[in-house]
Short mmCIF file of C-alpha atoms in Angstrom, two decimals:
data_model
loop_
_atom_site.label_atom_id
_atom_site.label_comp_id
_atom_site.label_asym_id
_atom_site.label_seq_id
_atom_site.Cartn_x
_atom_site.Cartn_y
_atom_site.Cartn_z
CA GLU A 1 -0.40 -0.20 0.02
CA VAL A 2 1.60 3.72 -0.88
CA GLN A 3 1.82 5.51 2.52
CA LEU A 4 2.70 9.03 2.40
CA VAL A 5 3.16 10.44 6.02
CA GLU A 6 4.24 14.05 6.81
CA SER A 7 6.15 15.65 10.04
CA GLY A 8 6.59 18.18 11.58
CA GLY A 9 4.39 20.65 11.23
CA GLY A 10 3.53 23.61 13.66
CA LEU A 11 3.37 26.86 15.65
CA VAL A 12 6.06 29.06 13.82
CA GLN A 13 6.09 33.22 14.72
CA PRO A 14 6.70 35.16 11.50
CA GLY A 15 10.12 35.95 9.60
CA GLY A 16 10.94 31.74 11.69
CA SER A 17 12.31 28.38 9.92
CA LEU A 18 10.50 25.23 9.61
CA ARG A 19 11.12 22.11 8.14
CA LEU A 20 8.74 19.82 6.63
CA SER A 21 9.60 15.87 6.21
CA CYS A 22 7.47 13.17 4.66
CA VAL A 23 8.37 9.28 4.77
CA ALA A 24 7.12 7.40 1.48
CA SER A 25 6.45 3.73 1.90
CA GLY A 26 4.89 1.19 -0.62
CA PHE A 27 5.73 2.08 -3.71
CA SER A 28 9.47 2.07 -5.26
CA PHE A 29 10.45 5.78 -3.60
CA GLN A 30 13.31 6.52 -6.82
CA PHE A 31 12.04 6.22 -9.69
CA TYR A 32 8.95 8.81 -8.38
CA ALA A 33 9.06 12.48 -8.35
CA ILE A 34 7.46 14.48 -5.34
CA GLN A 35 5.37 17.76 -4.81
CA TRP A 36 4.75 19.20 -1.57
CA VAL A 37 0.78 20.78 -2.13
CA ARG A 38 -0.88 23.12 0.96
CA GLN A 39 -4.10 24.54 1.49
CA ALA A 40 -4.64 27.47 3.75
CA PRO A 41 -7.96 26.26 6.33
CA GLY A 42 -10.29 27.50 4.60
CA LYS A 43 -8.89 27.75 0.76
CA GLY A 44 -8.25 25.23 -1.72
CA LEU A 45 -5.17 23.57 -2.52
CA GLU A 46 -1.97 25.34 -3.69
CA TYR A 47 0.38 23.43 -5.20
CA VAL A 48 3.97 24.66 -3.11
CA SER A 49 6.68 22.63 -4.61
CA ALA A 50 8.01 19.88 -6.56
CA ILE A 51 11.21 17.45 -6.81
CA SER A 52 11.70 15.37 -9.55
CA ASP A 53 12.90 10.94 -9.27
CA ASN A 54 16.50 11.59 -8.50
CA GLY A 55 16.38 14.63 -6.64
CA ASP A 56 18.26 17.13 -9.05
CA ARG A 57 15.21 19.07 -10.17
CA ALA A 58 12.44 21.31 -7.88
CA LEU A 59 10.82 23.88 -9.20
CA TYR A 60 8.47 26.18 -6.39
CA GLY A 61 4.88 28.22 -7.02
CA ASP A 62 5.60 31.66 -7.49
CA SER A 63 4.69 32.86 -3.66
CA VAL A 64 6.96 30.85 -2.31
CA LYS A 65 9.80 30.59 -4.08
CA GLY A 66 13.74 32.10 -3.43
CA ARG A 67 11.39 31.22 0.35
CA PHE A 68 11.51 27.76 0.39
CA THR A 69 13.67 24.16 -0.62
CA THR A 70 12.65 21.25 -1.60
CA SER A 71 15.27 18.81 -0.88
CA ARG A 72 15.19 14.12 -0.40
CA ASP A 73 17.06 11.32 0.76
CA ASN A 74 16.33 8.04 -2.17
CA SER A 75 18.73 6.00 0.80
CA LYS A 76 15.74 6.88 3.81
CA ASN A 77 12.63 7.59 1.01
CA MET A 78 12.59 11.44 2.44
CA VAL A 79 11.77 14.73 0.89
CA TYR A 80 12.11 17.22 2.87
CA LEU A 81 10.49 21.37 2.48
CA GLN A 82 12.64 24.00 4.00
CA MET A 83 10.21 26.95 4.88
CA GLY A 84 12.29 30.51 5.37
CA SER A 85 11.40 33.34 6.31
CA LEU A 86 7.36 32.44 6.69
CA ARG A 87 4.50 34.61 6.56
CA PRO A 88 1.30 34.76 8.49
CA GLU A 89 -0.01 33.54 4.79
CA ASP A 90 2.39 30.57 4.53
CA THR A 91 -0.28 29.28 7.09
CA ALA A 92 -2.04 25.69 6.03
CA VAL A 93 -1.84 21.90 6.32
CA TYR A 94 -0.01 20.85 3.89
CA TYR A 95 -0.07 17.41 1.90
CA CYS A 96 3.11 15.59 0.06
CA ALA A 97 1.77 13.47 -2.06
CA ARG A 98 3.49 11.48 -5.30
CA GLU A 99 3.18 12.27 -9.30
CA ALA A 100 2.31 9.76 -11.63
CA ASP A 101 3.52 11.19 -14.87
CA TRP A 102 1.44 14.36 -14.96
CA TYR A 103 -0.40 13.87 -12.08
CA VAL A 104 -0.86 13.71 -8.62
CA ASP A 105 -2.38 9.97 -7.38
CA HIS A 106 -1.31 9.39 -3.62
CA TRP A 107 -1.75 11.86 -1.04
CA GLY A 108 -0.49 12.17 3.56
CA GLN A 109 -2.77 12.91 5.70
CA GLY A 110 -0.89 16.05 5.84
CA THR A 111 0.65 18.72 8.51
CA LEU A 112 -0.22 21.64 9.64
CA VAL A 113 1.80 25.29 9.89
CA THR A 114 0.43 27.71 11.28
CA VAL A 115 2.59 31.07 11.09
CA SER A 116 1.11 33.42 13.84
CA SER A 117 3.08 35.68 16.52
CA GLN B 1 0.92 31.90 -12.00
CA SER B 2 -2.45 32.58 -11.84
CA ALA B 3 -4.93 30.53 -10.41
CA LEU B 4 -7.61 28.28 -12.77
CA THR B 5 -11.47 29.72 -13.02
CA GLN B 6 -13.82 27.44 -11.75
CA PRO B 7 -17.51 28.30 -10.41
CA ALA B 8 -17.67 28.86 -6.65
CA SER B 9 -20.42 26.58 -6.57
CA VAL B 10 -22.32 23.93 -8.28
CA SER B 11 -25.54 22.56 -6.98
CA GLY B 12 -28.52 20.11 -8.41
CA SER B 13 -30.26 16.19 -7.58
CA PRO B 14 -30.28 13.55 -7.08
CA GLY B 15 -30.20 11.58 -10.42
CA GLN B 16 -29.36 15.07 -12.25
CA SER B 17 -25.27 15.72 -14.24
CA ILE B 18 -23.97 18.49 -13.77
CA THR B 19 -20.23 19.90 -14.98
CA ILE B 20 -17.83 22.00 -13.46
CA SER B 21 -15.53 24.67 -15.74
CA CYS B 22 -11.87 24.79 -15.31
CA THR B 23 -10.32 28.28 -17.13
CA GLY B 24 -7.03 28.20 -17.90
CA THR B 25 -4.61 30.20 -20.73
CA SER B 26 -2.88 28.61 -23.28
CA SER B 27 0.38 28.68 -21.38
CA ASP B 28 -1.71 25.73 -18.95
CA ILE B 29 -4.93 24.07 -20.00
CA GLY B 30 -4.71 24.90 -24.42
CA GLY B 31 -1.31 23.99 -24.23
CA TYR B 32 -1.71 20.54 -22.41
CA ASN B 33 -3.80 17.40 -22.24
CA TYR B 34 -1.60 17.46 -18.28
CA VAL B 35 -5.36 18.06 -16.36
CA SER B 36 -6.88 16.24 -13.72
CA TRP B 37 -9.48 16.97 -11.46
CA TYR B 38 -9.42 15.86 -7.85
CA GLN B 39 -12.06 14.74 -5.08
CA GLN B 40 -12.37 16.74 -1.51
CA THR B 41 -14.94 16.11 0.99
CA PRO B 42 -13.50 17.29 4.88
CA GLY B 43 -11.10 16.53 6.83
CA LYS B 44 -9.80 14.13 4.40
CA ALA B 45 -6.86 14.71 1.77
CA PRO B 46 -7.61 15.20 -2.25
CA LYS B 47 -8.30 11.94 -4.08
CA LEU B 48 -7.74 11.74 -7.92
CA ILE B 49 -10.96 11.15 -9.86
CA ILE B 50 -9.32 11.71 -13.55
CA TYR B 51 -6.44 11.98 -14.70
CA GLU B 52 -5.37 13.48 -18.21
CA VAL B 53 -8.40 15.15 -19.31
CA SER B 54 -10.55 12.16 -19.18
CA ASP B 55 -9.27 9.11 -17.92
CA ARG B 56 -9.99 7.29 -14.72
CA PRO B 57 -8.14 5.23 -12.57
CA SER B 58 -8.95 2.00 -11.59
CA GLY B 59 -11.53 1.66 -9.10
CA VAL B 60 -12.80 5.30 -9.82
CA SER B 61 -17.16 5.26 -10.65
CA ASP B 62 -18.10 5.74 -14.35
CA ARG B 63 -20.10 8.96 -13.52
CA PHE B 64 -16.68 11.12 -13.62
CA SER B 65 -15.97 11.96 -17.19
CA GLY B 66 -14.20 14.56 -18.53
CA SER B 67 -13.00 16.75 -21.05
CA LYS B 68 -11.23 20.18 -22.58
CA SER B 69 -12.15 22.19 -25.61
CA GLY B 70 -9.40 25.12 -26.04
CA ASN B 71 -8.26 26.71 -22.91
CA THR B 72 -11.46 25.53 -20.70
CA ALA B 73 -12.08 21.52 -18.96
CA SER B 74 -14.73 19.70 -17.43
CA LEU B 75 -15.18 17.98 -15.37
CA THR B 76 -19.27 16.58 -15.80
CA ILE B 77 -20.64 13.58 -12.70
CA SER B 78 -23.99 11.76 -14.05
CA GLY B 79 -26.26 10.01 -11.71
CA LEU B 80 -26.19 12.97 -9.17
CA GLN B 81 -25.26 11.43 -5.81
CA ALA B 82 -24.54 12.24 -1.85
CA GLU B 83 -21.74 11.19 -1.70
CA ASP B 84 -19.93 12.96 -4.87
CA GLU B 85 -20.75 16.71 -2.25
CA ALA B 86 -17.55 17.08 -1.56
CA ASP B 87 -15.28 20.32 -3.28
CA TYR B 88 -13.75 19.62 -6.77
CA TYR B 89 -10.34 21.69 -7.84
CA CYS B 90 -8.82 21.02 -11.11
CA ASN B 91 -4.99 20.83 -11.95
CA SER B 92 -3.25 21.26 -15.02
CA TYR B 93 0.69 21.43 -15.93
CA THR B 94 1.94 24.27 -17.06
CA ASN B 95 4.69 26.10 -19.81
CA ARG B 96 6.84 26.07 -16.56
CA GLY B 97 6.39 22.91 -15.55
CA THR B 98 4.75 23.02 -12.44
CA ARG B 99 1.50 22.66 -11.27
CA VAL B 100 -1.44 25.06 -11.36
CA PHE B 101 -4.81 24.04 -9.08
CA GLY B 102 -8.55 25.84 -9.54
CA THR B 103 -9.99 27.66 -7.70
CA GLY B 104 -12.32 25.03 -6.27
CA THR B 105 -15.75 24.28 -6.98
CA LYS B 106 -18.59 23.28 -3.61
CA VAL B 107 -21.04 20.44 -5.17
CA THR B 108 -24.43 20.82 -3.52
CA VAL B 109 -26.65 17.55 -3.79
CA LEU B 110 -29.93 19.18 -3.51
#
């Protein structure tokens, strides 16, 4: 069974940093790109980032470019989202998701990040 | 990258058919056949229901169908059922290699 489990969410002050982790199981992790998608409370889905299967390419949405960095460790089946210069508008549930070709076919349960003083 | 445009809400009676539109540009929907649709119920992660414009994953009801014309994609739900009440999001590949989601549509079964 494909599983993606996020962790690392919590309360952080504006301007602060936080690192989210996602551990994958149940599939050949090294062959899949992974996305991060977020959802602010009561709002819609927003593409945050994606990292290629071997980690040599990462893409970012406009709202996080230059502040967030995605990386992965295929030896540990892990993906990371390093978030910096956090703003209140970054408050959201962050989902880790498996990318199959041109779409996401499996999602984690999400981890909540709250940016507030 | 601006979000794709969806109607905020669509409603229908049980057994009816409804269609949700998703409008983008030639840089996303119009340029590629990589449109997907997701269903999300409260407190849950989204679920893939349509990929590559009109394909359905195994296990998804054939009451869900997708199509595309120009810069607009559509999701049709036939034989509407109470269990279809949820939020629906479209998604497209873009010319920057990123993805963009739609604004989301709340489907209500009357």
